[in-house]
Amino acid sequence: MATDKKSLHYFLEDQGFWHQKNMSHIIVSARFRPLSSKERRDHGDNVSVQSLGSETSVFKDEKEGDFTFSFDRVFYQGYEQLDVYEFLVQPIVRDAVNAINGTVITYGQTGAGKTYSMEGPSILECDGQNKGLLPRVVDELFQYIKSSDEATKYTIKLSMVEIYKEKVRDLFDLSKDNIQIKESKVHGIILSGATEVPILDRSASNTNPENAERNSQQSSWRDPNEHGEQWKSLCSHFYSPAGLARTGKLILMDLAESEKVEKTGAEGKLHDEARIINNSLSALGNVINALISLTFSPQGRANHIPYRDSKHTRIPQDALGGNSRTALLCCCSASPSNASESLSTLCFGARAKHIKASPRVNHNDSDKHTKKHGTPPSNDGSCGRIINKLTEKLDIEDINLLEELFTLDFLLSKFS
């Protein structure tokens, strides 16, 4: 295969590769957990939600009236963890191994099922039915590695941090209790100094998060009755035999909704902590409003996106209108006793659905690979440089096809 610029241009043009970069909306789903025993005692089997299909529901609030919501999917009582994963998360994981950043956010009031959705009953409980999103993500990554070319090298690293009272703490190293947030043109938002634990197999992927969760629960850093937002980052690096280095970052966030202080009964220190959390989430709402204005602006620009107003908006900056494919799972209670909080969660999801992002394929130069690993990945880095130049113009399917062609050309040159 000829790889000079003119031949490559005609080949791509003939195959219809040239097109504008696509924008993608945040994928939003709602999930209603089963009623608790207390909710059944208080209201029987009455629920506030009425199904109008797999994408639309009517939510009834005695004070506010009836509201119709349409999402990409609504998971009612009876849906399993696997259903949520396959629809909402699996496509993002497959994009991540193809070097497109992804973010999965669970959002809702305390007790609405966020942590259960993300982790299952516990991180170590990995039975097929109750396994959470995080262990399923790791399983999918290793399944991809197992089926990939033996010549392809990979590394997977895990970071876990917690945001509490506007401070970011490393859950793998509790001495790092005020991690700074920085921004890189190449890697986007990064947590400077956060511990990155290599994940070599599935057992390590269970043990390390479980230890981090124990650190979060046993530390005196915060009140045990309060919960900070957890941010889990899986970074995968793949090096192909044709010299193409790809990096995909997958972030999973467990984000608490603002709580009504009078309902939680918080007093004194807990009252102040709840107020700080609510202020941070107000900042998140302001960012979403600004991004929606950007989406519908005739000029396509907004005056200012206030990402820096809070850690809750600074860390997920890439997920909110940046270089990432994003999925939001709004976790709700269907009980009338939690109607106000569930309505707030659903309204948040409806607003977030209007946000657009610009995900792109991440490629690293062979020069950077050589500097880091000591040896070049192949005898010719031109393929990687060409891919880098075309990344902003091509879809992931086109990039994958082009990589296959370069790889085939590389292998044929070895045997010719």
XYZ file of N, CA and C in Angstrom, residues 200-295:
288
model
N -3.387 -5.399 36.871
C -2.811 -6.466 36.065
C -3.803 -7.580 35.755
N -4.828 -7.723 36.617
C -5.820 -8.769 36.393
C -7.101 -8.388 37.110
N -8.132 -9.219 36.956
C -9.443 -8.913 37.532
C -9.415 -8.890 39.056
N -8.623 -9.764 39.676
C -8.583 -9.807 41.147
C -8.045 -8.496 41.712
N -7.026 -7.936 41.069
C -6.484 -6.658 41.517
C -7.499 -5.551 41.345
N -8.339 -5.649 40.301
C -9.345 -4.621 40.065
C -10.416 -4.625 41.144
N -10.586 -5.745 41.839
C -11.539 -5.799 42.947
C -10.900 -5.380 44.259
N -9.679 -5.864 44.526
C -9.028 -5.625 45.815
C -8.677 -4.158 46.019
N -8.099 -3.513 45.022
C -7.669 -2.130 45.187
C -8.823 -1.169 45.467
N -9.932 -1.206 44.712
C -11.053 -0.326 45.061
C -11.656 -0.643 46.421
N -11.648 -1.919 46.807
C -12.200 -2.289 48.112
C -11.363 -1.681 49.227
N -10.041 -1.697 49.074
C -9.170 -1.067 50.068
C -9.392 0.437 50.117
N -9.577 1.050 48.952
C -9.830 2.488 48.903
C -11.152 2.823 49.567
N -12.150 2.002 49.363
C -13.454 2.236 49.995
C -13.336 2.111 51.504
N -12.538 1.165 51.984
C -12.339 1.020 53.421
C -11.649 2.273 53.991
N -10.683 2.813 53.256
C -10.028 4.052 53.678
C -11.036 5.180 53.811
N -11.963 5.246 52.862
C -12.958 6.307 52.882
C -13.871 6.202 54.090
N -14.232 4.985 54.458
C -15.176 4.783 55.556
C -14.532 4.909 56.931
N -13.247 4.523 57.065
C -12.624 4.463 58.377
C -11.854 5.723 58.742
N -11.637 6.611 57.780
C -10.840 7.799 58.054
C -11.616 8.811 58.879
N -10.876 9.607 59.675
C -11.493 10.689 60.446
C -11.533 11.980 59.642
N -11.197 11.889 58.357
C -11.163 13.066 57.494
C -12.531 13.730 57.385
N -13.589 12.944 57.466
C -14.933 13.502 57.427
C -15.833 12.703 58.361
N -16.996 13.248 58.648
C -17.967 12.581 59.514
C -18.461 11.302 58.839
N -18.543 10.191 59.570
C -18.956 8.927 58.950
C -20.380 8.952 58.416
N -21.197 9.908 58.871
C -22.566 9.995 58.383
C -22.662 10.753 57.057
N -21.569 11.385 56.666
C -21.572 12.149 55.431
C -20.827 11.381 54.337
N -21.183 11.672 53.105
C -20.569 10.961 51.975
C -20.049 11.976 50.972
N -18.766 11.871 50.638
C -18.219 12.713 49.585
C -18.482 12.083 48.223
N -18.237 12.863 47.187
C -18.394 12.350 45.836
C -17.131 11.585 45.449
N -17.294 10.390 44.920
C -16.145 9.580 44.528
C -15.935 9.652 43.026
N -14.668 9.667 42.653
C -14.220 9.835 41.270
C -13.230 8.720 40.990
N -13.595 7.806 40.095
C -12.757 6.655 39.771
C -12.290 6.801 38.325
N -10.988 6.694 38.106
C -10.439 6.881 36.769
C -9.668 5.638 36.352
N -10.061 5.059 35.211
C -9.335 3.947 34.602
C -8.696 4.467 33.324
N -7.372 4.394 33.253
C -6.650 4.885 32.092
C -5.992 3.712 31.382
N -6.345 3.485 30.121
C -5.806 2.351 29.373
C -4.912 2.860 28.253
N -3.748 2.207 28.100
C -2.793 2.551 27.054
C -2.578 1.309 26.190
N -2.700 1.466 24.865
C -2.502 0.357 23.941
C -1.451 0.754 22.903
N -0.516 -0.171 22.637
C 0.543 0.067 21.665
C 0.468 -1.031 20.603
N 0.170 -0.644 19.369
C 0.000 -1.620 18.295
C 1.328 -1.894 17.608
N 1.440 -3.007 16.865
C 2.701 -3.338 16.194
C 3.064 -2.341 15.101
N 2.096 -1.529 14.622
C 2.394 -0.551 13.580
C 2.917 0.755 14.156
N 3.118 0.809 15.446
C 3.684 2.006 16.048
C 2.654 3.023 16.468
N 1.390 2.647 16.626
C 0.335 3.571 16.994
C 0.025 3.421 18.482
N 0.267 4.464 19.237
C 0.006 4.441 20.680
C -1.296 5.163 20.958
N -2.213 4.498 21.684
C -3.521 5.081 21.959
C -3.789 5.053 23.459
N -4.419 6.108 23.936
C -4.740 6.210 25.354
C -6.209 6.598 25.507
N -6.929 5.844 26.311
C -8.318 6.155 26.612
C -8.517 6.294 28.110
N -9.194 7.352 28.518
C -9.447 7.595 29.938
C -10.930 7.415 30.210
N -11.236 6.564 31.191
C -12.626 6.294 31.549
C -12.847 6.700 32.998
N -13.776 7.627 33.218
C -14.039 8.165 34.553
C -15.440 7.758 35.000
N -15.532 7.291 36.240
C -16.822 6.965 36.838
C -17.011 7.837 38.075
N -18.092 8.593 38.113
C -18.355 9.528 39.204
C -19.650 9.176 39.912
N -19.576 9.149 41.244
C -20.748 8.951 42.101
C -21.069 10.318 42.692
N -22.066 11.009 42.124
C -22.329 12.405 42.445
C -23.642 12.542 43.211
N -23.560 13.080 44.431
C -24.751 13.228 45.267
C -25.562 14.438 44.847
N -26.876 14.297 44.901
C -27.756 15.436 44.661
C -27.819 16.293 45.920
N -28.188 17.548 45.758
C -28.367 18.415 46.924
C -29.488 17.879 47.796
N -29.299 17.978 49.101
C -30.258 17.452 50.064
C -30.959 18.593 50.785
N -32.230 18.411 51.078
C -32.949 19.388 51.882
C -32.506 19.268 53.337
N -31.903 20.328 53.843
C -31.331 20.283 55.189
C -32.388 19.975 56.233
N -33.583 20.567 56.074
C -34.623 20.341 57.083
C -35.103 18.897 57.087
N -34.984 18.212 55.933
C -35.432 16.823 55.866
C -34.394 15.876 56.449
N -33.098 16.200 56.240
C -32.048 15.334 56.761
C -31.863 15.503 58.264
N -32.338 16.629 58.813
C -32.178 16.881 60.246
C -30.769 17.252 60.640
N -29.957 17.693 59.681
C -28.574 18.043 59.971
C -28.496 19.301 60.822
N -27.611 19.283 61.813
C -27.409 20.431 62.693
C -25.912 20.664 62.893
N -25.567 21.901 63.271
C -24.181 22.226 63.588
C -23.243 21.954 62.435
N -22.228 21.134 62.689
C -21.205 20.846 61.688
C -21.814 20.183 60.462
N -22.724 19.229 60.672
C -23.341 18.547 59.539
C -24.162 19.515 58.700
N -24.789 20.492 59.352
C -25.559 21.493 58.633
C -24.637 22.316 57.722
N -23.483 22.704 58.233
C -22.529 23.486 57.440
C -21.986 22.661 56.270
N -21.725 21.369 56.530
C -21.216 20.510 55.471
C -22.250 20.333 54.372
N -23.513 20.175 54.762
C -24.577 20.038 53.772
C -24.705 21.312 52.934
N -24.525 22.462 53.584
C -24.614 23.733 52.864
C -23.494 23.845 51.825
N -22.276 23.422 52.182
C -21.147 23.471 51.243
C -21.413 22.566 50.040
N -21.924 21.368 50.311
C -22.231 20.435 49.219
C -23.296 21.025 48.307
N -24.332 21.612 48.891
C -25.395 22.204 48.085
C -24.879 23.368 47.245
N -23.972 24.174 47.807
C -23.386 25.276 47.042
C -22.572 24.746 45.865
N -21.848 23.646 46.098
C -21.053 23.059 45.020
C -21.955 22.557 43.896
N -23.071 21.969 44.273
C -23.981 21.465 43.256
C -24.742 22.589 42.562
N -24.893 23.713 43.241
C -25.443 24.891 42.570
C -24.493 25.360 41.476
N -23.193 25.266 41.758
C -22.193 25.605 40.742
C -22.304 24.669 39.542
N -22.574 23.393 39.810
C -22.769 22.434 38.727
C -23.972 22.831 37.875
N -25.044 23.269 38.532
C -26.218 23.731 37.797
C -25.912 24.941 36.935
N -25.080 25.848 37.450
C -24.708 27.035 36.675
C -23.915 26.662 35.422
N -23.025 25.667 35.553
C -22.259 25.210 34.396
C -23.184 24.610 33.341
N -24.131 23.807 33.787
C -25.070 23.186 32.845
C -25.902 24.247 32.140
N -26.355 25.254 32.885
C -27.127 26.335 32.256
C -26.303 27.060 31.200
N -25.025 27.314 31.512
C -24.157 27.995 30.550
C -23.922 27.136 29.310
N -23.773 25.827 29.508
C -23.555 24.934 28.368
C -24.805 24.820 27.503
N -25.986 24.839 28.131
C -27.225 24.821 27.364
C -27.350 26.097 26.540
N -26.967 27.223 27.136
C -26.977 28.483 26.393
C -26.039 28.414 25.200
N -24.901 27.750 25.391
C -23.946 27.573 24.301
C -24.556 26.744 23.175
N -25.293 25.687 23.551
C -25.896 24.807 22.553
C -26.893 25.540 21.679
